[in-house]
XYZ file of C-alpha atoms in Angstrom:
369
model
C 25.028 -6.283 2.657
C 24.554 -2.557 3.133
C 22.166 -0.103 1.587
C 23.566 2.984 -0.054
C 21.107 5.764 -0.770
C 22.325 8.500 -3.077
C 21.228 11.765 -1.550
C 17.886 12.796 -2.930
C 18.016 10.306 -5.769
C 15.940 7.533 -4.279
C 18.341 4.891 -5.579
C 18.999 1.886 -3.368
C 21.808 -0.551 -3.960
C 21.242 -4.000 -2.549
C 20.438 -7.527 -3.574
C 18.126 -6.549 -6.438
C 18.987 -4.625 -9.565
C 17.378 -1.175 -9.695
C 14.120 -1.088 -11.621
C 13.105 2.222 -13.161
C 9.542 3.333 -13.714
C 8.941 5.473 -16.791
C 5.825 7.297 -17.916
C 4.943 9.872 -20.524
C 4.319 13.371 -19.156
C 0.706 14.263 -20.040
C 1.620 17.854 -20.957
C 4.756 17.416 -23.062
C 4.769 13.743 -24.011
C 8.333 13.505 -22.692
C 9.335 10.357 -20.821
C 9.590 10.938 -17.078
C 11.839 8.565 -15.159
C 10.669 8.011 -11.596
C 12.874 7.195 -8.616
C 13.774 3.520 -8.505
C 11.857 1.006 -6.480
C 14.394 -1.768 -6.058
C 13.305 -4.918 -7.849
C 13.239 -6.841 -4.578
C 11.942 -5.011 -1.535
C 10.421 -6.175 1.741
C 7.999 -3.859 3.489
C 6.183 -3.825 6.806
C 2.518 -2.855 7.112
C 1.436 -0.299 9.701
C -2.247 -1.014 10.373
C -4.167 2.084 11.390
C -7.166 -0.205 11.945
C -5.454 -2.100 14.752
C -3.021 0.294 16.479
C -2.995 3.986 17.491
C -0.823 6.474 15.622
C 1.877 6.883 18.270
C 2.387 3.108 18.363
C 2.601 2.915 14.569
C 5.265 5.631 14.477
C 7.339 3.652 16.972
C 6.865 0.463 14.954
C 7.922 2.262 11.775
C 11.161 3.352 13.427
C 11.822 -0.203 14.569
C 11.083 -1.561 11.092
C 13.790 0.683 9.649
C 16.315 -0.385 12.279
C 15.436 -4.016 11.594
C 16.322 -3.663 7.913
C 12.953 -3.426 6.174
C 13.053 -1.389 2.962
C 9.609 0.143 3.079
C 6.523 0.738 5.193
C 2.964 0.853 3.937
C 0.151 2.444 5.903
C -3.561 1.842 5.548
C -5.563 5.064 4.987
C -9.042 4.774 6.480
C -11.758 6.924 8.055
C -13.057 3.846 9.901
C -11.570 0.379 10.456
C -12.874 -2.540 8.421
C -14.240 -4.218 11.553
C -15.293 -2.485 14.771
C -13.264 -4.923 16.881
C -10.053 -3.609 15.297
C -10.767 -0.468 17.362
C -8.572 2.191 15.696
C -8.422 4.463 12.659
C -5.795 7.198 12.888
C -4.935 9.593 10.062
C -2.337 8.030 7.763
C -0.733 11.247 6.524
C -0.027 12.335 10.117
C 1.767 9.046 10.718
C 3.835 9.456 7.552
C 4.777 13.017 8.501
C 5.967 11.896 11.919
C 7.946 9.018 10.414
C 9.561 11.367 7.920
C 11.236 13.125 10.836
C 12.299 9.902 12.541
C 13.593 7.770 9.672
C 16.227 8.305 7.002
C 16.081 5.327 4.639
C 12.609 3.757 4.442
C 10.333 4.246 1.481
C 6.926 5.284 2.823
C 3.430 5.477 1.414
C -0.199 4.452 1.580
C -1.897 1.191 0.710
C -4.148 2.849 -0.257
C -5.489 6.417 -0.405
C -8.769 7.106 -2.195
C -8.300 10.530 -3.866
C -11.882 11.007 -5.048
C -14.491 11.737 -2.348
C -13.205 11.981 1.212
C -10.054 13.636 -0.161
C -10.120 16.025 -3.112
C -7.320 15.150 -5.570
C -5.790 18.629 -5.246
C -5.435 18.102 -1.491
C -3.834 14.694 -2.049
C -1.360 16.254 -4.496
C -0.439 18.957 -1.975
C -0.091 16.555 0.959
C 2.192 14.090 -0.818
C 4.277 16.861 -2.342
C 4.878 18.103 1.206
C 5.681 14.599 2.424
C 8.235 14.239 -0.349
C 9.977 17.407 0.840
C 10.224 15.876 4.302
C 11.455 12.543 2.892
C 13.247 13.262 -0.401
C 13.260 10.351 -2.823
C 11.371 7.929 -0.583
C 7.657 8.682 -0.854
C 5.168 6.772 -2.988
C 1.408 7.171 -3.271
C -0.878 4.158 -3.459
C -4.383 4.927 -4.720
C -7.625 3.030 -5.138
C -11.327 3.460 -5.825
C -12.257 3.262 -2.161
C -14.655 1.552 0.242
C -18.016 2.708 1.543
C -16.875 2.503 5.176
C -14.531 5.402 4.379
C -16.029 7.365 1.510
C -19.767 7.050 2.123
C -19.337 7.240 5.877
C -17.431 10.527 5.602
C -19.254 12.168 2.678
C -22.643 10.478 2.284
C -21.766 9.643 -1.314
C -20.969 6.220 -2.782
C -21.324 6.006 -6.569
C -21.321 2.857 -8.669
C -18.074 1.102 -9.612
C -17.681 2.746 -13.028
C -18.063 6.266 -11.639
C -15.606 5.511 -8.851
C -13.014 4.456 -11.414
C -13.788 7.410 -13.692
C -13.243 9.685 -10.708
C -9.998 7.905 -9.848
C -8.628 8.301 -13.381
C -9.534 11.998 -13.461
C -7.962 12.427 -10.023
C -4.667 10.953 -11.212
C -4.610 13.445 -14.088
C -5.069 16.329 -11.636
C -2.480 15.064 -9.155
C 0.202 14.599 -11.799
C -0.528 17.994 -13.341
C -0.255 19.766 -9.991
C 2.986 17.981 -9.157
C 4.588 19.671 -12.167
C 4.210 23.030 -10.396
C 2.650 24.846 -13.346
C -0.817 26.482 -13.231
C -3.621 23.964 -13.675
C -6.977 24.883 -15.176
C -9.000 21.688 -15.108
C -12.681 21.541 -15.969
C -13.512 17.854 -15.798
C -16.555 15.698 -15.371
C -16.153 15.525 -11.601
C -13.575 18.135 -10.565
C -12.665 21.733 -11.270
C -9.219 23.020 -10.363
C -7.792 26.484 -11.048
C -4.461 26.930 -9.279
C -0.985 25.517 -8.757
C 1.256 23.961 -6.154
C 3.940 26.335 -4.950
C 5.889 23.553 -3.225
C 6.311 20.688 -5.666
C 7.694 17.207 -4.921
C 11.444 16.975 -4.378
C 11.511 13.924 -6.677
C 8.874 12.373 -8.951
C 6.478 10.331 -6.788
C 5.590 6.808 -7.980
C 1.817 6.410 -8.184
C 0.765 2.803 -7.564
C -2.827 1.877 -8.381
C -4.724 -0.824 -6.495
C -6.881 -3.390 -8.277
C -8.767 -6.536 -7.280
C -10.525 -7.727 -10.448
C -9.952 -8.063 -14.211
C -11.424 -4.704 -15.305
C -9.662 -2.853 -12.514
C -6.371 -4.618 -13.295
C -6.443 -3.425 -16.909
C -7.281 0.132 -15.823
C -4.547 0.045 -13.176
C -2.024 -0.990 -15.805
C -3.068 1.839 -18.078
C -3.136 4.612 -15.479
C -0.696 3.685 -12.703
C 3.087 3.642 -12.398
C 2.795 0.317 -10.607
C 0.292 -2.063 -9.058
C -1.020 -2.937 -5.607
C -2.965 -6.198 -5.482
C -3.338 -9.506 -3.664
C -1.432 -12.637 -4.729
C -4.524 -14.459 -6.037
C -5.652 -11.520 -8.202
C -2.105 -11.238 -9.523
C -2.055 -14.917 -10.394
C -5.406 -14.772 -12.197
C -5.290 -11.401 -13.922
C -1.628 -10.498 -14.372
C -2.174 -10.491 -18.126
C -4.920 -7.862 -17.873
C -2.606 -5.504 -15.999
C 0.241 -6.071 -18.419
C -2.061 -5.483 -21.390
C -3.299 -2.217 -19.916
C 0.251 -1.017 -19.284
C 1.473 -2.001 -22.733
C -1.485 -0.297 -24.430
C -0.482 2.903 -22.616
C 3.100 2.625 -23.901
C 4.621 1.460 -20.619
C 6.978 -1.382 -19.745
C 5.310 -3.787 -17.269
C 8.592 -5.538 -16.482
C 9.962 -2.256 -15.101
C 6.897 -1.394 -13.022
C 6.672 -2.245 -9.308
C 4.067 -4.775 -8.170
C 3.203 -4.650 -4.466
C 1.291 -7.165 -2.369
C 0.663 -8.105 1.262
C 1.767 -11.325 2.907
C -0.211 -11.995 6.087
C 1.951 -13.811 8.631
C 1.547 -15.147 12.146
C 4.409 -16.487 14.239
C 3.332 -19.695 15.936
C 0.473 -22.114 15.356
C -3.106 -21.893 14.097
C -4.179 -21.442 17.699
C -1.988 -18.327 17.854
C -3.571 -17.118 14.619
C -7.188 -17.335 15.781
C -7.272 -13.960 17.534
C -5.659 -12.108 14.591
C -8.029 -13.913 12.228
C -11.005 -12.601 14.223
C -9.771 -9.064 13.588
C -9.173 -9.612 9.867
C -12.040 -12.015 9.233
C -13.500 -9.882 6.431
C -10.481 -10.371 4.147
C -11.827 -13.116 1.847
C -14.783 -10.870 0.958
C -13.156 -7.455 1.386
C -13.608 -6.621 -2.298
C -16.327 -9.147 -3.035
C -19.207 -7.184 -1.548
C -17.926 -5.887 1.782
C -16.498 -2.774 0.114
C -20.098 -1.550 -0.166
C -20.890 -1.812 3.569
C -20.753 1.468 5.524
C -20.619 0.226 9.111
C -17.572 -1.610 10.540
C -19.945 -3.323 12.976
C -21.961 -4.658 10.051
C -18.809 -5.916 8.330
C -17.747 -7.652 11.535
C -21.176 -9.234 12.039
C -21.458 -10.479 8.455
C -17.920 -11.829 8.426
C -18.563 -13.766 11.644
C -21.614 -15.399 10.028
C -20.240 -15.967 6.545
C -16.507 -16.602 6.803
C -15.029 -19.387 8.950
C -11.698 -18.630 10.592
C -10.190 -21.561 8.745
C -10.846 -19.795 5.431
C -9.095 -16.642 6.652
C -6.089 -18.542 7.964
C -5.828 -20.696 4.839
C -4.343 -17.730 2.976
C -1.890 -16.822 5.739
C 1.635 -17.987 6.465
C 1.446 -19.387 10.003
C 4.837 -20.615 11.138
C 7.816 -19.874 13.345
C 10.191 -21.565 10.923
C 12.302 -18.932 9.139
C 12.761 -21.139 6.083
C 9.029 -21.124 5.381
C 8.924 -17.329 5.431
C 11.925 -17.104 3.120
C 10.431 -19.691 0.778
C 7.066 -17.903 0.563
C 8.663 -14.571 -0.265
C 10.828 -16.208 -2.915
C 7.702 -17.767 -4.451
C 5.980 -14.376 -4.615
C 9.054 -12.856 -6.219
C 9.201 -15.649 -8.767
C 5.614 -14.826 -9.775
C 6.666 -11.278 -10.682
C 5.800 -9.476 -7.434
C 8.589 -7.061 -6.588
C 7.477 -5.593 -3.238
C 6.225 -7.903 -0.486
C 4.663 -6.190 2.523
C 4.675 -8.242 5.714
C 1.363 -7.815 7.537
C 0.706 -9.456 10.873
C -2.479 -9.124 12.890
C -0.654 -10.261 16.026
C -0.750 -7.939 19.007
C 3.021 -8.209 19.463
C 4.238 -6.503 16.300
C 7.752 -6.144 17.665
C 8.137 -9.912 17.856
C 7.423 -10.102 14.121
C 9.848 -7.282 13.321
C 12.569 -8.919 15.419
C 11.941 -12.349 13.865
C 12.370 -10.952 10.372
C 15.432 -8.933 11.379
C 17.174 -11.975 12.865
C 16.059 -14.836 10.678
C 14.420 -13.772 7.407
C 15.861 -10.540 6.028
C 19.477 -11.748 6.290
C 18.557 -14.873 4.331
C 16.988 -12.749 1.629
C 20.017 -10.448 1.661
C 17.804 -7.416 1.923
C 19.788 -5.182 4.206
C 21.796 -4.780 7.351
C 19.859 -3.439 10.370
C 20.658 0.130 11.312
C 22.311 0.773 14.632
C 19.986 2.207 17.242
C 19.623 5.972 17.115
């Protein structure tokens, strides 16, 4: 089955029916219809924590040729753990991929537009990215982690202020994307100017959340959601309630998650699990730690590898990968990002191209270019 992208429209035809995202324009109250995220998409995660930028660009190209629909990049100043060893600039990677791909949706999972980045700069950067990749850029946002925000700025406010800043930032970003002059005198930010190069298409703004309060806020203020499968299972209703209270249609809004996979056995997964050992406590305390070395040390003491691997799909059987993705879709998750901590990322891309994506009827791999 082939993809067909209408030029500049961001509409993909494939196995899933198009799902539109609508929101009310803050200035006029008019309903804005965003480019469609297909209701069933499979993405591939480019981990800036684990690989250098030039390698990630190459992997992004291969992911498109393999038939993935989307790539998500982490956006960090430092890696979560020091042993991951890398932390390139996400927007540089996206800019390079814009020139080397023609079909993939691309975006961050996630950018914090509050401290390390001023929201006006985020608005400008993603508007420019959308001009390089018309109809295929999204922006994932979140309230941040200390290892990025405090490490780069010396400032790390309490949870409520971080979310208040995030909400104000989204107001600024959306206003600037309209291209009209913005005079904003807010609690945290002052903006007096305009973007002279606005997005080629409306940019979906997905908001990350990992707890009940954050899920409700994400529903109210985002165009879609980024979360983990367990949070989705427990607090889906909070997100839906927040969206509905804001006059939105949760069933039409994209929900994105990560599926950690390892090809092989638990023995093969041990090395990747060492690199991503923090995951069970990433947003249960570790988000307040500034030093990647401290995160690594605490995770080694507090989190057994078996607990990390328990949440992963560890198998070389294609049917198990297909089944897991189908289960996530059945729960209401529309975008599944495949994330593997394995050193050989190309083996994972090739495995999905040959054995998994065809079964899910996602796409036909592009010919080499």
